[in-house]
mmCIF file with all atom_site columns, C-alpha atoms in Angstrom:
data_model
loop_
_atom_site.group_PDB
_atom_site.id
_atom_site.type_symbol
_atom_site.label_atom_id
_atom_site.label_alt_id
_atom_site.label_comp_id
_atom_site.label_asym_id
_atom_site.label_entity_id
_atom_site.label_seq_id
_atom_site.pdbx_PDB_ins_code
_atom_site.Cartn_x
_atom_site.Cartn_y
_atom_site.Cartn_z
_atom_site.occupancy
_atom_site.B_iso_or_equiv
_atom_site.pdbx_formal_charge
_atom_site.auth_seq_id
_atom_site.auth_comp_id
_atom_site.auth_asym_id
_atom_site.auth_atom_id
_atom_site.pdbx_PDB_model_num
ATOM 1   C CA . UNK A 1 1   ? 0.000   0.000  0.000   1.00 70.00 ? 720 UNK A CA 1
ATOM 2   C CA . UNK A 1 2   ? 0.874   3.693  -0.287  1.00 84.00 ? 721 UNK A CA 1
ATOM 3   C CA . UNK A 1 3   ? -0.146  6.890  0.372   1.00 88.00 ? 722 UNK A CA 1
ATOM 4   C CA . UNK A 1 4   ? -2.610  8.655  -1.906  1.00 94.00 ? 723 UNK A CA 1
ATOM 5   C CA . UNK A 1 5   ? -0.963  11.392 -3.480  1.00 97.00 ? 724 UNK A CA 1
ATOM 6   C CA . UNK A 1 6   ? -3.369  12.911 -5.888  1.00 96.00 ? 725 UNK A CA 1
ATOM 7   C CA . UNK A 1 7   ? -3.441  16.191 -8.325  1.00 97.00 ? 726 UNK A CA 1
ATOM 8   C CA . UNK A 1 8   ? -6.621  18.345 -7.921  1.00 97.00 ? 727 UNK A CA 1
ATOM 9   C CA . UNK A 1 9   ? -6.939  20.888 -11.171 1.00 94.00 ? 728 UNK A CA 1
ATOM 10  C CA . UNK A 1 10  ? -3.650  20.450 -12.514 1.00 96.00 ? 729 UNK A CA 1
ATOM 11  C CA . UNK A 1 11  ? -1.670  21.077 -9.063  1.00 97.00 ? 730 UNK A CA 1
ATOM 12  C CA . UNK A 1 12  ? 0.096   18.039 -7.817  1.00 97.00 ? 731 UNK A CA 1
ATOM 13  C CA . UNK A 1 13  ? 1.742   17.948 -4.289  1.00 98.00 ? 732 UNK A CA 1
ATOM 14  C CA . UNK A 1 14  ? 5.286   18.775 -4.012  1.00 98.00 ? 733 UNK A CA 1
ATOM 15  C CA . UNK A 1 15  ? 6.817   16.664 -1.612  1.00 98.00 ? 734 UNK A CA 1
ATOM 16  C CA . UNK A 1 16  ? 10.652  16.977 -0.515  1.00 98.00 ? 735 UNK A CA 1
ATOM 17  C CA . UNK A 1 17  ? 12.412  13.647 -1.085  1.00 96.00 ? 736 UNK A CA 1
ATOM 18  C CA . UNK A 1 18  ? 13.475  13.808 2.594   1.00 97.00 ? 737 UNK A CA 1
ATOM 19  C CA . UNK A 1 19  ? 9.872   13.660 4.103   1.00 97.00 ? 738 UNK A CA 1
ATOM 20  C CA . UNK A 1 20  ? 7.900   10.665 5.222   1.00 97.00 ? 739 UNK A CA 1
ATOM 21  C CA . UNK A 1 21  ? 4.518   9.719  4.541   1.00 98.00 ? 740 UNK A CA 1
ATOM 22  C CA . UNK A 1 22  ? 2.079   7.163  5.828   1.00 97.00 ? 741 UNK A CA 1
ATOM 23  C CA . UNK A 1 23  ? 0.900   4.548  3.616   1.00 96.00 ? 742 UNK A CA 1
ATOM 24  C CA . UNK A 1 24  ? -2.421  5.586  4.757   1.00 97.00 ? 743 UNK A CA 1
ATOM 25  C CA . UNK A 1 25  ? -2.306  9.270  4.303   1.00 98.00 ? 744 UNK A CA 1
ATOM 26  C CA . UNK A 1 26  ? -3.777  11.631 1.586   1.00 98.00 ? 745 UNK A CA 1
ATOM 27  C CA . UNK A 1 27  ? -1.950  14.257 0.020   1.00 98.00 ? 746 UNK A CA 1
ATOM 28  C CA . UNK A 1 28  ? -4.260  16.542 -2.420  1.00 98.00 ? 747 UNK A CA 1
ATOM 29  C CA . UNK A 1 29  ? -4.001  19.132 -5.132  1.00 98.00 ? 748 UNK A CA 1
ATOM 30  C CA . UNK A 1 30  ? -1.779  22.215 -3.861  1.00 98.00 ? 749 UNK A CA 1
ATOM 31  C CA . UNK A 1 31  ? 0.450   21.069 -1.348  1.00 98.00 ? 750 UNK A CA 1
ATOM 32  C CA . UNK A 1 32  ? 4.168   21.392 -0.751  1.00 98.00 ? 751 UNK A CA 1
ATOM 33  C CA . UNK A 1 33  ? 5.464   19.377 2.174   1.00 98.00 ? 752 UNK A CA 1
ATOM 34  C CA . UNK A 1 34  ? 9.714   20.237 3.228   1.00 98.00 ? 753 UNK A CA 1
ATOM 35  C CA . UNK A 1 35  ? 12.001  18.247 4.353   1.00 98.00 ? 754 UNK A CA 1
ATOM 36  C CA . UNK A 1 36  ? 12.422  16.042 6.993   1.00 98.00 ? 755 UNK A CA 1
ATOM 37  C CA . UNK A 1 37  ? 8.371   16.541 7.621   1.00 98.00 ? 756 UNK A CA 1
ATOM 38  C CA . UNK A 1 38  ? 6.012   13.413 8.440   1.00 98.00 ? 757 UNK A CA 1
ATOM 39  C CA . UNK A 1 39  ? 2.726   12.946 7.706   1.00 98.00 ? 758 UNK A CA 1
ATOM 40  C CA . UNK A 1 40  ? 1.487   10.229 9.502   1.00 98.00 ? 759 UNK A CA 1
ATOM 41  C CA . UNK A 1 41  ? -1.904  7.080  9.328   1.00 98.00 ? 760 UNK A CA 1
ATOM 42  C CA . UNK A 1 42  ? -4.945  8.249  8.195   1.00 98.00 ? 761 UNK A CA 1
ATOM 43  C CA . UNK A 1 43  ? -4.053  11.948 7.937   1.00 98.00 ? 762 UNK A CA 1
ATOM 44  C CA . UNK A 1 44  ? -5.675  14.211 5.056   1.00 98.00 ? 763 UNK A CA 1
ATOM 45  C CA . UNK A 1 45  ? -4.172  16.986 3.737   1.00 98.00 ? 764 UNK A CA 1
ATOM 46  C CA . UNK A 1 46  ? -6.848  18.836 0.871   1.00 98.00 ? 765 UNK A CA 1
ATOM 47  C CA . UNK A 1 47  ? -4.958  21.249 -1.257  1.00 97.00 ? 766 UNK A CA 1
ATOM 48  C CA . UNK A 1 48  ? -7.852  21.409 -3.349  1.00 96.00 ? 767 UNK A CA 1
ATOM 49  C CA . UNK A 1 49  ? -8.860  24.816 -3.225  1.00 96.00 ? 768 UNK A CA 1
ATOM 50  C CA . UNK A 1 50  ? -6.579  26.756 -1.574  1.00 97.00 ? 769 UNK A CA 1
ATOM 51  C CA . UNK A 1 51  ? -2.765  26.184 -1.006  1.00 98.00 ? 770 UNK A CA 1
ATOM 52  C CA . UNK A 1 52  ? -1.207  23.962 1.702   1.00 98.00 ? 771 UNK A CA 1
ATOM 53  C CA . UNK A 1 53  ? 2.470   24.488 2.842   1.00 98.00 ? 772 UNK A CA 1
ATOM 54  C CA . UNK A 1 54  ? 4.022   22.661 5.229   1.00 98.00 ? 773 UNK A CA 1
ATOM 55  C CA . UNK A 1 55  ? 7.747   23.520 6.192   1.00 98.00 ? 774 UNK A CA 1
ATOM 56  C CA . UNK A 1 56  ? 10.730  21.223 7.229   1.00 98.00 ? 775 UNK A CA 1
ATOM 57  C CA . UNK A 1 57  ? 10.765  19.059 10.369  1.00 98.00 ? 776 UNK A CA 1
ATOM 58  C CA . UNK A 1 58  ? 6.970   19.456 11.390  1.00 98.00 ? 777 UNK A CA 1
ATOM 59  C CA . UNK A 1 59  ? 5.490   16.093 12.036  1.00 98.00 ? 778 UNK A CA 1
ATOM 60  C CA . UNK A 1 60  ? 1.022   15.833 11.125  1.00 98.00 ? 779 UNK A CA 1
ATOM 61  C CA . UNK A 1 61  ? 0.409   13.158 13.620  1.00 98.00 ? 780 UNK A CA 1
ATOM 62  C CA . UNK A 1 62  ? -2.323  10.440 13.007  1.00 98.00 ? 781 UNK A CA 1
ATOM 63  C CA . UNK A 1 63  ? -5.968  11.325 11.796  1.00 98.00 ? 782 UNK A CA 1
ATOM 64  C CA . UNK A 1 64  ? -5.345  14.930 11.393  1.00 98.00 ? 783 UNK A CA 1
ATOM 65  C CA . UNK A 1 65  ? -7.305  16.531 8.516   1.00 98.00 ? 784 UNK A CA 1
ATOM 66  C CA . UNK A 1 66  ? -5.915  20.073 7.346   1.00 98.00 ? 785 UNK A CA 1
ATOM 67  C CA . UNK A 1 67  ? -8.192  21.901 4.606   1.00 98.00 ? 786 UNK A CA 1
ATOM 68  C CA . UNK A 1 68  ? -8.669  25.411 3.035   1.00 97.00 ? 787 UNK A CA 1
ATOM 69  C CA . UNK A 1 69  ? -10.792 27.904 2.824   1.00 94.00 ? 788 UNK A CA 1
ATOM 70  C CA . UNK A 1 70  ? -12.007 28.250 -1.183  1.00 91.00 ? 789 UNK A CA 1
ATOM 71  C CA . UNK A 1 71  ? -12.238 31.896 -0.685  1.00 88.00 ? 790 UNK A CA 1
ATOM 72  C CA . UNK A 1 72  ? -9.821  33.785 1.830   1.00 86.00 ? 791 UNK A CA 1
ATOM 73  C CA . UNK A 1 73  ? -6.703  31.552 2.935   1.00 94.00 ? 792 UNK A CA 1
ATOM 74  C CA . UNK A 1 74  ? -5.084  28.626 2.698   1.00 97.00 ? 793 UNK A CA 1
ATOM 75  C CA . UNK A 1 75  ? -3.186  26.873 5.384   1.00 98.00 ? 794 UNK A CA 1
ATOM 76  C CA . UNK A 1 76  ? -0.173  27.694 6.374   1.00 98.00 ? 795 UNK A CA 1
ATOM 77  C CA . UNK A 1 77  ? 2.299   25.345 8.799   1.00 98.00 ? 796 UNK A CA 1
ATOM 78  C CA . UNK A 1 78  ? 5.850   26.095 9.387   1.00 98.00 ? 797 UNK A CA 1
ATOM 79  C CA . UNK A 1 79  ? 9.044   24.743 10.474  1.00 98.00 ? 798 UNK A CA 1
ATOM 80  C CA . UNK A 1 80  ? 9.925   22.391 13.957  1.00 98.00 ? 799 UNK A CA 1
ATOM 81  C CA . UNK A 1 81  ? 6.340   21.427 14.645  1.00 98.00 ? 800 UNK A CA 1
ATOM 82  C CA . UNK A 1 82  ? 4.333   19.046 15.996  1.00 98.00 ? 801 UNK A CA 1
ATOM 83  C CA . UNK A 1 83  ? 0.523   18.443 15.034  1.00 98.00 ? 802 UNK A CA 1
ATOM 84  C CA . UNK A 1 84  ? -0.669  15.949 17.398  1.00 98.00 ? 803 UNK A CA 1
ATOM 85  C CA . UNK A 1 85  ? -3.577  13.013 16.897  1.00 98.00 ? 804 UNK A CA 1
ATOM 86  C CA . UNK A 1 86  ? -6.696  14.165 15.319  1.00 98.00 ? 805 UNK A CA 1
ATOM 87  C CA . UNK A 1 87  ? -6.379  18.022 15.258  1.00 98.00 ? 806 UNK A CA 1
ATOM 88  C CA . UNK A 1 88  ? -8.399  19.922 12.401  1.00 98.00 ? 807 UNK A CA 1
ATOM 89  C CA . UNK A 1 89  ? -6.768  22.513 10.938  1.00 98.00 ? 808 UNK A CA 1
ATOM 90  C CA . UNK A 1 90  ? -8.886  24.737 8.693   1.00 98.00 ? 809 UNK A CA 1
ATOM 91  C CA . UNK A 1 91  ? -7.473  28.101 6.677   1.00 98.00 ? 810 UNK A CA 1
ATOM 92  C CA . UNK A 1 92  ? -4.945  28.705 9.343   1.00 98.00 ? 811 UNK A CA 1
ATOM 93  C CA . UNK A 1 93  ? -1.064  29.747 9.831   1.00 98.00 ? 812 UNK A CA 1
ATOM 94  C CA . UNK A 1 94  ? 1.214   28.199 12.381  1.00 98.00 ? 813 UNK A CA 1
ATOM 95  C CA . UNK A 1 95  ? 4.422   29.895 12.674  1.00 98.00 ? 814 UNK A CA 1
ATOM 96  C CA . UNK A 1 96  ? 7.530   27.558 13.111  1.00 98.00 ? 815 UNK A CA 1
ATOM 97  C CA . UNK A 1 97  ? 8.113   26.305 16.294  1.00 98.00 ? 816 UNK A CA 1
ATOM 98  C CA . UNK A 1 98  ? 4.493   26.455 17.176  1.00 98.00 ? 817 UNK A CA 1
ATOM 99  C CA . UNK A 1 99  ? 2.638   23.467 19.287  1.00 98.00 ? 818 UNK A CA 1
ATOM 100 C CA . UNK A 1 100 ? -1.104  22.283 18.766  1.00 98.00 ? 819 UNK A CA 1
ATOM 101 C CA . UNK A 1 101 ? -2.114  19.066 20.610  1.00 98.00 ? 820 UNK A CA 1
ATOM 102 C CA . UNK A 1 102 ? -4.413  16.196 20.252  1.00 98.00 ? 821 UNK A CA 1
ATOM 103 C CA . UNK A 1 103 ? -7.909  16.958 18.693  1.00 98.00 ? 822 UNK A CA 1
ATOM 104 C CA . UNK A 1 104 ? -7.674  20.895 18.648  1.00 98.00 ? 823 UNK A CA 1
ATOM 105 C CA . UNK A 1 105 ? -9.578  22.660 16.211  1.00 98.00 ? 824 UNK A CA 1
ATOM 106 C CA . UNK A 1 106 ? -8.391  25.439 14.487  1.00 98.00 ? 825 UNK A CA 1
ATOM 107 C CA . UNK A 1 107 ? -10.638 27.323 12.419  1.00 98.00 ? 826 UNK A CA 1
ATOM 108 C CA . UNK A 1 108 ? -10.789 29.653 9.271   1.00 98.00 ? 827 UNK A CA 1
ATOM 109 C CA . UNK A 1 109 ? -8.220  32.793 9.954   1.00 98.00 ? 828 UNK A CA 1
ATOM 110 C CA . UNK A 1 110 ? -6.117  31.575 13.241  1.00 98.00 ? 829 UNK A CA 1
ATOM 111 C CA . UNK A 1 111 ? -3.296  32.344 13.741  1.00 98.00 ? 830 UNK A CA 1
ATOM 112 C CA . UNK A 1 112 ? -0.556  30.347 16.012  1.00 98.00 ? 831 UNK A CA 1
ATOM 113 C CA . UNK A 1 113 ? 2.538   32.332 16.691  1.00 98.00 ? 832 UNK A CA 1
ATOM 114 C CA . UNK A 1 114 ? 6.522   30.505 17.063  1.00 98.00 ? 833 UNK A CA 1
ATOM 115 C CA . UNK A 1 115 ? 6.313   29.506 20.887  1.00 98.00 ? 834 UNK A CA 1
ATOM 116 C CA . UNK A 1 116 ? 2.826   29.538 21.402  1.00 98.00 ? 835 UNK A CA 1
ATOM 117 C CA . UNK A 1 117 ? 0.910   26.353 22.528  1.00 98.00 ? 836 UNK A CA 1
ATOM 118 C CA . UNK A 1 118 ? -2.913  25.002 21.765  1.00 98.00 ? 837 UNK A CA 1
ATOM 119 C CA . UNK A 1 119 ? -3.870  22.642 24.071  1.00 98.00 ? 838 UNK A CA 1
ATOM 120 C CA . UNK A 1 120 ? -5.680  18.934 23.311  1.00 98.00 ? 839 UNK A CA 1
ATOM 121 C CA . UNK A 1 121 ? -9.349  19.680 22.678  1.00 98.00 ? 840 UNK A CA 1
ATOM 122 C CA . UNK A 1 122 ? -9.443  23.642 22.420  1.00 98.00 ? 841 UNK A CA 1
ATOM 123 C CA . UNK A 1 123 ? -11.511 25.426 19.670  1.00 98.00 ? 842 UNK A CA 1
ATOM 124 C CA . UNK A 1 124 ? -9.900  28.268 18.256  1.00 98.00 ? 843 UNK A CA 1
ATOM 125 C CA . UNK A 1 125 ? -12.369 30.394 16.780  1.00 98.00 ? 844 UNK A CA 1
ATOM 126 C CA . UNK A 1 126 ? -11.935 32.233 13.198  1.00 98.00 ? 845 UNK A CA 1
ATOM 127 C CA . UNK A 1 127 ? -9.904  35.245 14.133  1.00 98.00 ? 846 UNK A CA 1
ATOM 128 C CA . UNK A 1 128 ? -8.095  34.727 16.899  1.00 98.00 ? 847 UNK A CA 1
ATOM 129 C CA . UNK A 1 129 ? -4.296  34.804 17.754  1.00 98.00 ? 848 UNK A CA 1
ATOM 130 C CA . UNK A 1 130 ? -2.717  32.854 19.858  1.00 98.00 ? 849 UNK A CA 1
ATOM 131 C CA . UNK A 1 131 ? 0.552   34.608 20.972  1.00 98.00 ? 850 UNK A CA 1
ATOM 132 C CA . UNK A 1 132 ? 4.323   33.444 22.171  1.00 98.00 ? 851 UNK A CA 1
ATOM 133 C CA . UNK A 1 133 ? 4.693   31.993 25.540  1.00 98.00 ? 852 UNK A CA 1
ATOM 134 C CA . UNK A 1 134 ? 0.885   31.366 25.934  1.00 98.00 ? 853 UNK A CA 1
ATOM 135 C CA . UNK A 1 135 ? -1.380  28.172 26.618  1.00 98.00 ? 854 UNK A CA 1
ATOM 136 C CA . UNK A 1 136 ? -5.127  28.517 24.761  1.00 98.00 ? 855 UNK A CA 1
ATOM 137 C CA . UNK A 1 137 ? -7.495  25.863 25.581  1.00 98.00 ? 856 UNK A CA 1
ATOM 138 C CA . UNK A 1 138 ? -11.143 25.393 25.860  1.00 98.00 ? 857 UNK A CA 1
ATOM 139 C CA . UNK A 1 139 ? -14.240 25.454 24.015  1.00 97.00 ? 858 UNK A CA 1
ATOM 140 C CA . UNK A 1 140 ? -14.012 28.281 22.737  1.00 98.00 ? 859 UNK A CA 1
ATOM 141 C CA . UNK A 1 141 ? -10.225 28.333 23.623  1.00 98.00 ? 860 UNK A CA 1
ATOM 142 C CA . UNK A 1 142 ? -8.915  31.515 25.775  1.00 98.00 ? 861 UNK A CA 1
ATOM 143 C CA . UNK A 1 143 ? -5.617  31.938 26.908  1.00 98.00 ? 862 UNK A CA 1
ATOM 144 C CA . UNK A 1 144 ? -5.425  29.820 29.899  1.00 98.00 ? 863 UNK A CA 1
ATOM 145 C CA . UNK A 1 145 ? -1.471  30.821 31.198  1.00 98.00 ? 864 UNK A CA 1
ATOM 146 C CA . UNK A 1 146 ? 1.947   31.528 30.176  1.00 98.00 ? 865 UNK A CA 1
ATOM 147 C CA . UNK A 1 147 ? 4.171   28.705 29.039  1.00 98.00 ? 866 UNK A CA 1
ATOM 148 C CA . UNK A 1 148 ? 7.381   27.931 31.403  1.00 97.00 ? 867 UNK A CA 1
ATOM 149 C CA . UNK A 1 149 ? 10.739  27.657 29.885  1.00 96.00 ? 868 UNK A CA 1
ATOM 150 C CA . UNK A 1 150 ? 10.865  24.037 30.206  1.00 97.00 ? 869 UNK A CA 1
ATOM 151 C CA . UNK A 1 151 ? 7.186   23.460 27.874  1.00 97.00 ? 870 UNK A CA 1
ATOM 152 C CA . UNK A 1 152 ? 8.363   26.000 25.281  1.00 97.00 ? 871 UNK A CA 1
ATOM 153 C CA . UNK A 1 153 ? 11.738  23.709 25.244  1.00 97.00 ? 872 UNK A CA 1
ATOM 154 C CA . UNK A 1 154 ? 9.940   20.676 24.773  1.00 97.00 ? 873 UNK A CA 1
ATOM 155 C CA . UNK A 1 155 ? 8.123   21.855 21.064  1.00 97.00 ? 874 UNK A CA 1
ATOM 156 C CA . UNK A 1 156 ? 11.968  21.138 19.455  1.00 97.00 ? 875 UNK A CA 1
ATOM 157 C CA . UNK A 1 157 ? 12.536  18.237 21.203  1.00 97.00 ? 876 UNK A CA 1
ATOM 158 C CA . UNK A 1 158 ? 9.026   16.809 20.284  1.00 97.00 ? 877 UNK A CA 1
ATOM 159 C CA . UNK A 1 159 ? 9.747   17.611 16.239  1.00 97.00 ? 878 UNK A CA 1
ATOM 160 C CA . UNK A 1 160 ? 13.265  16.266 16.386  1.00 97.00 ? 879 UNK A CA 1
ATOM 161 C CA . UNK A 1 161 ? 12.257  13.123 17.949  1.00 98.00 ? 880 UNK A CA 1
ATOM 162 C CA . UNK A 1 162 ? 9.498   12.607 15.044  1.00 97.00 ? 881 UNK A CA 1
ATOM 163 C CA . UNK A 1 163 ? 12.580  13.083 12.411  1.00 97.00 ? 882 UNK A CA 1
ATOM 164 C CA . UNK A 1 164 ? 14.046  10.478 14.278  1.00 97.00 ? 883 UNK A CA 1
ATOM 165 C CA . UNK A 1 165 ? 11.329  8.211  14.143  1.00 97.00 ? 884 UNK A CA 1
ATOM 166 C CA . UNK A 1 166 ? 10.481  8.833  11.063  1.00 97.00 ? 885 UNK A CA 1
ATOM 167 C CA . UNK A 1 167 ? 13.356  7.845  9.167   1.00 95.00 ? 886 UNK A CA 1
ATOM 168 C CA . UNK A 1 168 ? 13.114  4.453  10.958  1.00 96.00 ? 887 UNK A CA 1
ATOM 169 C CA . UNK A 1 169 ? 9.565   4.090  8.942   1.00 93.00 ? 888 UNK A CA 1
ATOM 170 C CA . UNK A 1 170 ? 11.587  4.719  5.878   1.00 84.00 ? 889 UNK A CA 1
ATOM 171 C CA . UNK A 1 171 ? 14.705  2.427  6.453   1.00 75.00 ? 890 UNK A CA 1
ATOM 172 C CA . UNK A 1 172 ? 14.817  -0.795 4.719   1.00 70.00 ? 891 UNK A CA 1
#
């Protein structure tokens, strides 16, 4: 089995040679995808209409589904992140070194800054901006508290670690 990588309208995906991902995933339309990233079982990633780009070293954990919005944005992931289990991402930008945990929802016009965490579960509504050094969670997610030193030095660790395992998926 592999992954189903798909053109929508004449736009394939543009995957870096480097990046790893899941015989179970889907990869549509416009999509680029950078090095060392993982996209992992049962994911979806719809560039179909809008744009998707995904930087290098961010890892889309299992059952995440990341759309667009067909008028306004598309979405917009950066570098040295980790997406974990289930989250919906919807016509949003993370910046690089961003955090957003199981089954958080992130809808049409968010906006995750570099060092900024969303917590398992929250809701972030259309809009809103989640800044550096601060925890949103909830339904709708507020900011909750700032992050320590020690959480905001986890987010590297956590996308290095998915590089690592990773390339064991793709080893012979």
């Amino acid at each position: 089995m592999t992954a189903l990588i798909l053109p929508h309208h004449g736009k394939s995906p543009i995957i870096h040679d480097s990046a790893f991902i899941a015989d179970t995933a889907v990869v549509i339309g416009d999509v680029e995808i950078g090095a060392d990233s993982s996209i992992w079982f049962g994911t979806v990633v719809r560039g179909d209409v809008n744009v998707v780009r995904i930087g290098a070293r961010t890892n889309i954990q299992d059952g995440v589904v990341i759309h667009v919005a067909s008028r306004g944005q598309g979405t917009f992931i950066g570098d040295d992140i980790t997406i974990g289990h289930m989250a919906l991402l919807h016509a949003c930008t993370l910046e690089s070194g961003c955090f957003v945990g199981m089954k958080a929802c992130l809808m049409d016009g968010a906006y995750v800054e570099s060092g900024a965490m969303v917590a398992a579960g929250a809701l972030v509504t259309p809009g809103k901006r989640v800044r550096r050094g601060e925890l949103w969670a909830g339904t709708p997610a507020r900011p909750m508290r700032g992050l320590t030193t020690e959480e905001i030095g986890f987010f590297p660790r956590s996308a290095a670690q998915y590089v690592e395992l990773a390339a064991t998926y793709r080893a012979p």
